C-alpha atoms as an extended CHARMM CRD file, in Angstrom:
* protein
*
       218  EXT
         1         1  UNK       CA             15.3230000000       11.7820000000      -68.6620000000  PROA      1               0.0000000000
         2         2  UNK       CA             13.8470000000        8.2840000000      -67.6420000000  PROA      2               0.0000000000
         3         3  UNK       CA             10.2720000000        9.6100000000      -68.0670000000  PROA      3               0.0000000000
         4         4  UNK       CA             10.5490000000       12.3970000000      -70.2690000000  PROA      4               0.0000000000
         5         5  UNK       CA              9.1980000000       15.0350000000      -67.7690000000  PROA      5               0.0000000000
         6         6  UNK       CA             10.3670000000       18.8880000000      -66.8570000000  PROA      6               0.0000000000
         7         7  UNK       CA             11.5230000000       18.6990000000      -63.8200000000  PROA      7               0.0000000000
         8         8  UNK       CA             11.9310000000       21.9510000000      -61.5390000000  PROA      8               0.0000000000
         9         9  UNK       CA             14.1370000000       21.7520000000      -58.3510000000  PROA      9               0.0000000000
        10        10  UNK       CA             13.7290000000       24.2850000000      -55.5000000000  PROA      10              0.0000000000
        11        11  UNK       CA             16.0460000000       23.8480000000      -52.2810000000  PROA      11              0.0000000000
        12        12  UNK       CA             15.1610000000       24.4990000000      -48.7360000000  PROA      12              0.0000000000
        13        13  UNK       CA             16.6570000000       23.5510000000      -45.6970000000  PROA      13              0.0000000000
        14        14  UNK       CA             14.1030000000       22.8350000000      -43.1690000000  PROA      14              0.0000000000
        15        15  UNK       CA             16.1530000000       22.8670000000      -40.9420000000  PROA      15              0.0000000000
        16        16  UNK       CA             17.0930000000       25.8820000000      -40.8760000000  PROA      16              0.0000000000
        17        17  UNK       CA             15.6790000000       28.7410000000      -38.0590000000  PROA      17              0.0000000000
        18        18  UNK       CA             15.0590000000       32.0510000000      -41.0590000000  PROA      18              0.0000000000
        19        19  UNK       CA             11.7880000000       31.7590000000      -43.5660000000  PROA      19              0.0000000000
        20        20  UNK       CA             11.6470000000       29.1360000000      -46.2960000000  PROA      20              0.0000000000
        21        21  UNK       CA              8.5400000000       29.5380000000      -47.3640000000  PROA      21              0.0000000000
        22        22  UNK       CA              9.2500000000       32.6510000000      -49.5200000000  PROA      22              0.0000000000
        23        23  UNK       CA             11.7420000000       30.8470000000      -51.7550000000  PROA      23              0.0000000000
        24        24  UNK       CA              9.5080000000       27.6010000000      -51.9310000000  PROA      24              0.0000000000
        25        25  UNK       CA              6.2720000000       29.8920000000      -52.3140000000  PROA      25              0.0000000000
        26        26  UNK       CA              8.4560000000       32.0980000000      -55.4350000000  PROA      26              0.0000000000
        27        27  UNK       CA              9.4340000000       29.0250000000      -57.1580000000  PROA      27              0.0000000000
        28        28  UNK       CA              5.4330000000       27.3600000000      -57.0460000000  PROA      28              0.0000000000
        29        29  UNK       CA              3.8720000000       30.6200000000      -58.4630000000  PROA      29              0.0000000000
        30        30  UNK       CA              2.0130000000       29.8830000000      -61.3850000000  PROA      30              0.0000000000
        31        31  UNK       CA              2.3800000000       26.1590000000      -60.9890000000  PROA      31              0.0000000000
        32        32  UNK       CA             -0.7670000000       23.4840000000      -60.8790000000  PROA      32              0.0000000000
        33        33  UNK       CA              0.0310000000       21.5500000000      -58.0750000000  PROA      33              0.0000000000
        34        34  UNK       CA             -2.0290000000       17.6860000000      -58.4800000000  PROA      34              0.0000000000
        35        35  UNK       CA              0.1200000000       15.7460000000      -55.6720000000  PROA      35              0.0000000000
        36        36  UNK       CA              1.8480000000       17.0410000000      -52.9400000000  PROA      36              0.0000000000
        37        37  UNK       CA              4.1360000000       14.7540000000      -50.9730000000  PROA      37              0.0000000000
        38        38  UNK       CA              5.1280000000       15.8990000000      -47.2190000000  PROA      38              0.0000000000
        39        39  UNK       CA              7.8970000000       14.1980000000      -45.9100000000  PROA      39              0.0000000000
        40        40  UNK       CA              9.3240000000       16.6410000000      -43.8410000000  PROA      40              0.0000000000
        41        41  UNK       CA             11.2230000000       15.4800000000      -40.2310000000  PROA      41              0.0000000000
        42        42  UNK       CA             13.7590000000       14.8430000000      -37.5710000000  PROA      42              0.0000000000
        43        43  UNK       CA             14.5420000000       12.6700000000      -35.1300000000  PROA      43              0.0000000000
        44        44  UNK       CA             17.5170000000       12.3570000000      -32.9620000000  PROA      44              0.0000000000
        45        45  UNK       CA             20.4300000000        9.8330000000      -33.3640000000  PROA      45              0.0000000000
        46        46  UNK       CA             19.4010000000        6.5180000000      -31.5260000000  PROA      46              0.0000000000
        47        47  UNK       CA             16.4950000000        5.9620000000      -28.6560000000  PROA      47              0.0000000000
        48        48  UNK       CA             16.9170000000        6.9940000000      -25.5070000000  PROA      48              0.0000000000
        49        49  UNK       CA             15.2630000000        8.8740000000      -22.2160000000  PROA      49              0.0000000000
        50        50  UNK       CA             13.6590000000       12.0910000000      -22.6170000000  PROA      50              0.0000000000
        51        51  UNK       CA             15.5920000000       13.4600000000      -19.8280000000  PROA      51              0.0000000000
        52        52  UNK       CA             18.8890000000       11.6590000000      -21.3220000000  PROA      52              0.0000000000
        53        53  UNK       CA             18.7740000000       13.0600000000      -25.0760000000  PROA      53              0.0000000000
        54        54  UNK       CA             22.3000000000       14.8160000000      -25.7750000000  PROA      54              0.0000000000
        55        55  UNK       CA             21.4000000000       18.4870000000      -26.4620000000  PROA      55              0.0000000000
        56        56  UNK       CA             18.4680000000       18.2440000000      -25.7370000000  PROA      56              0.0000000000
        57        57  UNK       CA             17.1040000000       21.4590000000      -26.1030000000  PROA      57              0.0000000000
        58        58  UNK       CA             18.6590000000       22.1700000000      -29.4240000000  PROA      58              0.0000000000
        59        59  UNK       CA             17.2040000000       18.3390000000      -30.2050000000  PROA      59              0.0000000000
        60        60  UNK       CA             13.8270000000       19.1900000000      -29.2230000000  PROA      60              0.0000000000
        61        61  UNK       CA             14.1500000000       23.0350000000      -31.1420000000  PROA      61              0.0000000000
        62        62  UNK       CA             14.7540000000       21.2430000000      -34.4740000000  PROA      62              0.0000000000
        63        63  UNK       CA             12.5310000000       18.2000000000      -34.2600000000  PROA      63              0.0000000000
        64        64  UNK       CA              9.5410000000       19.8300000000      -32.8980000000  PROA      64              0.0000000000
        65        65  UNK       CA              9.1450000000       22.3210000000      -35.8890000000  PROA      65              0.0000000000
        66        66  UNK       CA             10.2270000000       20.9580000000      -38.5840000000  PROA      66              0.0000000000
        67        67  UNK       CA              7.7520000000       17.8300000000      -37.8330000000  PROA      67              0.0000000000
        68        68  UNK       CA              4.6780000000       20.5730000000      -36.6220000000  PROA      68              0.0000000000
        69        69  UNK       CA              5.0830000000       23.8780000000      -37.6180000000  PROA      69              0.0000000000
        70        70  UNK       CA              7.0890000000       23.4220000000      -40.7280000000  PROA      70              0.0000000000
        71        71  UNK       CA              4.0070000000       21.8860000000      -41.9480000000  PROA      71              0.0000000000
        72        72  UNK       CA              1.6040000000       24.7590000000      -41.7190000000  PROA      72              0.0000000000
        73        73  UNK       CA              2.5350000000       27.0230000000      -44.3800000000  PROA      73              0.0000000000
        74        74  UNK       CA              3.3010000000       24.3520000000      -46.7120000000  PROA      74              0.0000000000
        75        75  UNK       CA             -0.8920000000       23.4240000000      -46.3690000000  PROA      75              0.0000000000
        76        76  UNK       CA             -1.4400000000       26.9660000000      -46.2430000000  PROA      76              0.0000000000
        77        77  UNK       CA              0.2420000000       28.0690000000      -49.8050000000  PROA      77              0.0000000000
        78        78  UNK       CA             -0.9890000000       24.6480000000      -51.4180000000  PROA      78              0.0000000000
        79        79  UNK       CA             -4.3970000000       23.4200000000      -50.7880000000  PROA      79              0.0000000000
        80        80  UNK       CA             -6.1540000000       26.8770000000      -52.2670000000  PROA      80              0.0000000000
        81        81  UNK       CA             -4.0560000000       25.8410000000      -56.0030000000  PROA      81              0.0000000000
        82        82  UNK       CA             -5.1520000000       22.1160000000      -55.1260000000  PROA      82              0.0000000000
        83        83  UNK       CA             -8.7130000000       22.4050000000      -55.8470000000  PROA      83              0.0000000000
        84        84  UNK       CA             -8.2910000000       24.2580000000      -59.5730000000  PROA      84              0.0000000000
        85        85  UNK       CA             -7.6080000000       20.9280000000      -60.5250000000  PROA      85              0.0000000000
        86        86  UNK       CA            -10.8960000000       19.5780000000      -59.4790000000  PROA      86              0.0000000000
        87        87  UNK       CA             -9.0990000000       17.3200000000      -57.3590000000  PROA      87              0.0000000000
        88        88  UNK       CA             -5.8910000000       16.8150000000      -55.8260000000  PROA      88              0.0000000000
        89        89  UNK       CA             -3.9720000000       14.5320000000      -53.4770000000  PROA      89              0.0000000000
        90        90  UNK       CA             -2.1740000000       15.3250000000      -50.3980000000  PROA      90              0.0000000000
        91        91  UNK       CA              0.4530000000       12.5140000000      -48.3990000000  PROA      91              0.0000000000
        92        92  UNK       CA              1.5210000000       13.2010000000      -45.3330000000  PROA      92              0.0000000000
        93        93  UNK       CA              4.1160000000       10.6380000000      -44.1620000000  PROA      93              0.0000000000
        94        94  UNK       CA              3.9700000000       10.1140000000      -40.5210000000  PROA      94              0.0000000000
        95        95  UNK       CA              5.1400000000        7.3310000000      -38.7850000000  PROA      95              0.0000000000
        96        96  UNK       CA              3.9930000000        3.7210000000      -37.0430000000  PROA      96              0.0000000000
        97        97  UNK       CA              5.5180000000        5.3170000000      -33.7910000000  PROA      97              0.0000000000
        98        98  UNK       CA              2.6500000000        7.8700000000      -33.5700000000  PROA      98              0.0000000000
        99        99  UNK       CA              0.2300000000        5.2110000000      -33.8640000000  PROA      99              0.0000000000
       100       100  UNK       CA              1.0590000000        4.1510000000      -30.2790000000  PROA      100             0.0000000000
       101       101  UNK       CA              3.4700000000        5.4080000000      -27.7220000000  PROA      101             0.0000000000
       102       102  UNK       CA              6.3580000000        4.5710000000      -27.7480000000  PROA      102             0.0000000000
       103       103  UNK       CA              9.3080000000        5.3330000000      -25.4590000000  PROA      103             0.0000000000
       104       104  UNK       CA             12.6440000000        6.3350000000      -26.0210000000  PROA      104             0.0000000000
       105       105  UNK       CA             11.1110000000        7.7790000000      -29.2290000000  PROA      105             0.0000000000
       106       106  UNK       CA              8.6200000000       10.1100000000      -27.1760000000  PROA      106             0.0000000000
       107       107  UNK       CA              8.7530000000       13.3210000000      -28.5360000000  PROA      107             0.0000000000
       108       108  UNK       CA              9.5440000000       12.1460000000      -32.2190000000  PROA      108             0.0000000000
       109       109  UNK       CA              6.5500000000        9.9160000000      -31.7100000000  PROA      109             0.0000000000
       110       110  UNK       CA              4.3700000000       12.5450000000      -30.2100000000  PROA      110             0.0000000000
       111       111  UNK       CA              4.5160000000       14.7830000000      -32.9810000000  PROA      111             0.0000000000
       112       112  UNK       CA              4.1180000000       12.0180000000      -35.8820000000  PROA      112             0.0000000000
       113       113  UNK       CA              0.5530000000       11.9560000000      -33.9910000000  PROA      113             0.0000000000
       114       114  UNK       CA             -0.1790000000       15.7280000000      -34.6500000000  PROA      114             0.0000000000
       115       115  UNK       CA              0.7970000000       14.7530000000      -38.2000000000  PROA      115             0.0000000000
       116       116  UNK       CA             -1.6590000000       11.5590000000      -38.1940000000  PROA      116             0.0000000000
       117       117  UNK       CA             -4.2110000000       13.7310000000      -36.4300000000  PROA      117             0.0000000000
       118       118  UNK       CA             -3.9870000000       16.9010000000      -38.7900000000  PROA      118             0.0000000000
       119       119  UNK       CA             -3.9110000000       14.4070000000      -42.1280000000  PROA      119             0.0000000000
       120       120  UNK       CA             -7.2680000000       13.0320000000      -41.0320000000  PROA      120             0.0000000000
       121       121  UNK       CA             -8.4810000000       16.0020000000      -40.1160000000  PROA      121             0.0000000000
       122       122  UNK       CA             -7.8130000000       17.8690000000      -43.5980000000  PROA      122             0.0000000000
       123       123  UNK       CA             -9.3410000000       14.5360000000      -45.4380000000  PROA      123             0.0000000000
       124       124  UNK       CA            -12.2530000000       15.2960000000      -43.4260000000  PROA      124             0.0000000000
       125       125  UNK       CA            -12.9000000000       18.7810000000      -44.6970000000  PROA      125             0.0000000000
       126       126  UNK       CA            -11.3960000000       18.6780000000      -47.6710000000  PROA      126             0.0000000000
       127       127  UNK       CA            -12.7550000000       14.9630000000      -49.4650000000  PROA      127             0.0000000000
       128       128  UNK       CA            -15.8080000000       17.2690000000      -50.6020000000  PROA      128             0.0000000000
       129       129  UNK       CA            -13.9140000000       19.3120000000      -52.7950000000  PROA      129             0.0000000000
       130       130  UNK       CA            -12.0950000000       16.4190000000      -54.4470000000  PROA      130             0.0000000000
       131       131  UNK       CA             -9.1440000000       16.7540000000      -52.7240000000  PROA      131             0.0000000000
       132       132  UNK       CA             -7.8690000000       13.7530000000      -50.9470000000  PROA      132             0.0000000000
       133       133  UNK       CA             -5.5100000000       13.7080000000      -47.6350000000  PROA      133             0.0000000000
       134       134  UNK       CA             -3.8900000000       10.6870000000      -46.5920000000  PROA      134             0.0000000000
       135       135  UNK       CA             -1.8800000000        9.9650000000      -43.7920000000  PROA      135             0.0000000000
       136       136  UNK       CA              0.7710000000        7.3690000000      -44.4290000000  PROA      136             0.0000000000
       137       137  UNK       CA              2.3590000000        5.4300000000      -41.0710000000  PROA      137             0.0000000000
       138       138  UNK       CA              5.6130000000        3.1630000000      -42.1280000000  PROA      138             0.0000000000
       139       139  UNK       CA              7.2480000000        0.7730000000      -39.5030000000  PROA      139             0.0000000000
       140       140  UNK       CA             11.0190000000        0.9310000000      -40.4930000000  PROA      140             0.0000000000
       141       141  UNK       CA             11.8440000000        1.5460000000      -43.8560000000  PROA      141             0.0000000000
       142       142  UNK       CA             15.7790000000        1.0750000000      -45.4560000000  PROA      142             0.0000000000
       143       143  UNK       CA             16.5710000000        4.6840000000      -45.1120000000  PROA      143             0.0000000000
       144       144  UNK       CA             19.4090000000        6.1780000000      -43.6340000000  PROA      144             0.0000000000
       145       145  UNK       CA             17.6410000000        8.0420000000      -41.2900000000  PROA      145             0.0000000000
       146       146  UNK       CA             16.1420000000        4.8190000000      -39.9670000000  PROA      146             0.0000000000
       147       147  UNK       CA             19.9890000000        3.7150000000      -40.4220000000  PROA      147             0.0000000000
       148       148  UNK       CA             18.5040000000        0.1490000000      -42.1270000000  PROA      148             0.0000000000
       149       149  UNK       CA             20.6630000000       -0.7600000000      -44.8680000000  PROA      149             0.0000000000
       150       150  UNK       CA             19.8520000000       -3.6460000000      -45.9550000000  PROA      150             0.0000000000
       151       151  UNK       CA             16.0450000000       -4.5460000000      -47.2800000000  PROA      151             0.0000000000
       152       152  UNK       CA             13.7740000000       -7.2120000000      -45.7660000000  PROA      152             0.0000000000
       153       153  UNK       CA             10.6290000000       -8.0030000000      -45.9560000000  PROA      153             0.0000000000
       154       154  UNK       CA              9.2800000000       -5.7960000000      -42.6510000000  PROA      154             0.0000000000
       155       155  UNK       CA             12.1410000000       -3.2980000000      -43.8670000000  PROA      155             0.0000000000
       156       156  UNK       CA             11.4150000000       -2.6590000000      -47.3880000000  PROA      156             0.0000000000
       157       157  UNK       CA             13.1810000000       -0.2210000000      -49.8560000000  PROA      157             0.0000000000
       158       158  UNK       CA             11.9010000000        2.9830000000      -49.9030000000  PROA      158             0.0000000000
       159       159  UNK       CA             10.9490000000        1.7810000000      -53.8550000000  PROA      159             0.0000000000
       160       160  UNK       CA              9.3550000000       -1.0600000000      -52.4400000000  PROA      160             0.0000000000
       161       161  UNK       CA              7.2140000000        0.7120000000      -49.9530000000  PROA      161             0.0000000000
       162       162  UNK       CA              6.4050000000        3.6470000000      -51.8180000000  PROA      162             0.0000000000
       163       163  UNK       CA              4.9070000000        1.2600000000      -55.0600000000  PROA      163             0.0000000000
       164       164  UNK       CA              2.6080000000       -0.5790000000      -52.2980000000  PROA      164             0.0000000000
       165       165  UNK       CA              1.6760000000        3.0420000000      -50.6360000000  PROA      165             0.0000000000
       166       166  UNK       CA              0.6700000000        4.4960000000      -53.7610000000  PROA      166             0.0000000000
       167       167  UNK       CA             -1.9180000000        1.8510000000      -54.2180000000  PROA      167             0.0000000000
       168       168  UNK       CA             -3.7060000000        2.5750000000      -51.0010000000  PROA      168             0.0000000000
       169       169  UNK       CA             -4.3710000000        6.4350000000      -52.0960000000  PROA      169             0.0000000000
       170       170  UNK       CA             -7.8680000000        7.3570000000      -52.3330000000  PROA      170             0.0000000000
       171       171  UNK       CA             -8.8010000000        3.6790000000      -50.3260000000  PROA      171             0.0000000000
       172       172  UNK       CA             -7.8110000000        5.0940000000      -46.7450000000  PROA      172             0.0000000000
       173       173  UNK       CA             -7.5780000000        7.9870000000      -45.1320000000  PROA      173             0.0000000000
       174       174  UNK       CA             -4.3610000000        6.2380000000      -42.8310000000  PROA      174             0.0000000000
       175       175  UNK       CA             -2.7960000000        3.7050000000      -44.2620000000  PROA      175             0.0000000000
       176       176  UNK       CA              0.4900000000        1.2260000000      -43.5290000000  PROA      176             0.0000000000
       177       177  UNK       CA              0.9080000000        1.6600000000      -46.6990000000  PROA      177             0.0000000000
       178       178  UNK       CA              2.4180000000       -1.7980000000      -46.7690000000  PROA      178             0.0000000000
       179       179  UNK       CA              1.0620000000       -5.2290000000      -46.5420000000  PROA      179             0.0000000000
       180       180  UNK       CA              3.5140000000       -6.3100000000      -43.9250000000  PROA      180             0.0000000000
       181       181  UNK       CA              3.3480000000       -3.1610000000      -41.8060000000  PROA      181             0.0000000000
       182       182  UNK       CA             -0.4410000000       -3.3490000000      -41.7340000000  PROA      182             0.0000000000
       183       183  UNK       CA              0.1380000000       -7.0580000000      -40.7570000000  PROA      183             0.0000000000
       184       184  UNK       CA              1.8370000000       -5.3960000000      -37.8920000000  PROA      184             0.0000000000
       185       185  UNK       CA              0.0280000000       -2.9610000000      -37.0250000000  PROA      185             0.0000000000
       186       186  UNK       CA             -3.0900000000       -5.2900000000      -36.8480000000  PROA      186             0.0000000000
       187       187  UNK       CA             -1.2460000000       -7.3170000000      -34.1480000000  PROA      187             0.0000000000
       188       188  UNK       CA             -0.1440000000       -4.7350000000      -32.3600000000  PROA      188             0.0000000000
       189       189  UNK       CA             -3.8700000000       -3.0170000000      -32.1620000000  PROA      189             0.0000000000
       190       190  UNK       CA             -4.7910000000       -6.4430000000      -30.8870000000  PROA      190             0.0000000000
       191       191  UNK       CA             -3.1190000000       -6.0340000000      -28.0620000000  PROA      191             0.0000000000
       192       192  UNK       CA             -3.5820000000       -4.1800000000      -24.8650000000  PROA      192             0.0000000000
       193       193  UNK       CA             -2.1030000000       -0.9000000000      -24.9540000000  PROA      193             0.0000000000
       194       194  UNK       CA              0.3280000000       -1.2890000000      -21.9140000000  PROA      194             0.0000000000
       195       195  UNK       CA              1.8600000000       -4.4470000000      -23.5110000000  PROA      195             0.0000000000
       196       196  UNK       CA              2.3060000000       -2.3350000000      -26.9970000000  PROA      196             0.0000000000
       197       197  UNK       CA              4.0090000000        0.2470000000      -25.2850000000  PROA      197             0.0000000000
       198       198  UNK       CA              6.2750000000       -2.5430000000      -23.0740000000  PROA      198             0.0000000000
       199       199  UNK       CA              6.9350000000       -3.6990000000      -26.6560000000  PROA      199             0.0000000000
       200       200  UNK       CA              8.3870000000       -0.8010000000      -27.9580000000  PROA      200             0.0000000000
       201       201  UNK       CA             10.5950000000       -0.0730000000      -24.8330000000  PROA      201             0.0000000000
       202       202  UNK       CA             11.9550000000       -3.4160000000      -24.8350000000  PROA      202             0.0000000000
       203       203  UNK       CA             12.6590000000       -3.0120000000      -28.9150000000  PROA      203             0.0000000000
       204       204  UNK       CA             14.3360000000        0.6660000000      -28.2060000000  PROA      204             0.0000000000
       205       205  UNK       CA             16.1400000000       -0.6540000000      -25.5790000000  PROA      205             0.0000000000
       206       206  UNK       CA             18.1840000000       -2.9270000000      -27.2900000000  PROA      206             0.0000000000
       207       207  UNK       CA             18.3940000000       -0.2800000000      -30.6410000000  PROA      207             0.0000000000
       208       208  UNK       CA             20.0920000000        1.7760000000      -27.0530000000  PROA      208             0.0000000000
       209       209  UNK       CA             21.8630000000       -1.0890000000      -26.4810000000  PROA      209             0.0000000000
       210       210  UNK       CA             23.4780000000       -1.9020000000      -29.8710000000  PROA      210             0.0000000000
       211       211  UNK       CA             24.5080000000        2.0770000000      -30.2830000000  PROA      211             0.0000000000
       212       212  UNK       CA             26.5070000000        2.0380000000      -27.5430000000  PROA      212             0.0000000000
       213       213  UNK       CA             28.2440000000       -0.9790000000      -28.1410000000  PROA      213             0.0000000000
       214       214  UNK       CA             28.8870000000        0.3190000000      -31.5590000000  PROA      214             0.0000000000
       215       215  UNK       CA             29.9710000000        3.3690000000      -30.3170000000  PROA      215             0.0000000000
       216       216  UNK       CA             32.5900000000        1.8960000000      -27.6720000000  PROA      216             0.0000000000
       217       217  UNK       CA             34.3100000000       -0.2880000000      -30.6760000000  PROA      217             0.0000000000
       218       218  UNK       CA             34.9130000000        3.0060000000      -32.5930000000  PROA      218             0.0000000000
């Protein structure tokens, strides 16, 4: 209504075990796709040790996938209607925790690096044909999944951060996509790579720390 645009809504659940991709793949056909936004993750409830995560298995069965392999037949179905535009862009939001390790976040951090890694990758093979892949790495945003609620300036609203993203597309093939993330991720490449990951566990630690208090007062 705001912009006076046709908008077409398809629903899938990816978090769900059966095949999405039919449904999504149905509802695309015979669409021009220009921008294609990937957003698409898990994590688990608070930081903690690997060995320590409740349900682990089922943890690791949901946020595995649908931060890898959910991914591939999105790329797959897409990029071949991408370049009958002449050009096209592609976003892949990852995260600042793939950028460098970081514990109690291990294996939601690990695979935001297969999404960094894959992004650059595409870019790399795809630029010639006009179509531009860009890996985007936030610190924490004011989401609910990063459980922020109220916006600062290192914590911006998703508004916020996705007005100062969209200027970096087509400038870098990874971006902060936000002045003050950059700022911190420029510090934190500064340093040496023991003390980053120190960093982070202290950081988690006391996220730990604050959860369970929280969760003792319920």
């Amino acid at each position: 209504e705001k912009y006076k645009v046709e908008t077409k809504v398809i629903v899938a659940d990816f978090g769900e075990r059966g095949n999405i991709y039919s449904g999504i793949k149905a509802g695309l056909e015979g669409l021009e796709i220009g921008v294609l936004v990937n957003n698409v993750g898990m994590s688990y409830a608070y930081p903690e040790y690997f060995l320590d995560i409740p349900d682990l298995e089922k943890v690791s069965a949901f946020v595995v996938p649908s931060s890898v392999l959910l991914w591939l037949p999105l790329f797959h179905d897409n990029i071949p209607l991408l370049p009958f535009r002449s050009k096209g862009i592609i976003l892949n939001v990852a995260s600042a925790s793939g950028v460098c390790p970081t514990p109690l976040l291990t294996l939601y951090s690990s695979t935001k690096v297969f999404v960094d890694f894959f992004s650059r990758g595409l870019n790399a093979e795809y630029k010639s044909k006009g179509i531009i892949v860009q890996s985007v790495v936030p610190y924490y945003v004011a989401t609910k999944m990063s459980k922020v609620r109220k916006p600062t300036l290192d914590k911006p609203s998703p508004g916020r951060y996705v007005r100062a993203a969209l200027g970096t597309v087509g400038l870098q093939s990874q971006t902060y996509g936000y002045l003050p993330h950059a700022l911190m991720g420029w510090v934190i490449s500064l340093l040496p790579t023991s003390t980053a990951i120190n960093l982070s566990m202290r950081i988690n630690k006391q996220i730990r720390a604050r959860y369970f208090k929280k969760m003792k007062e319920k």
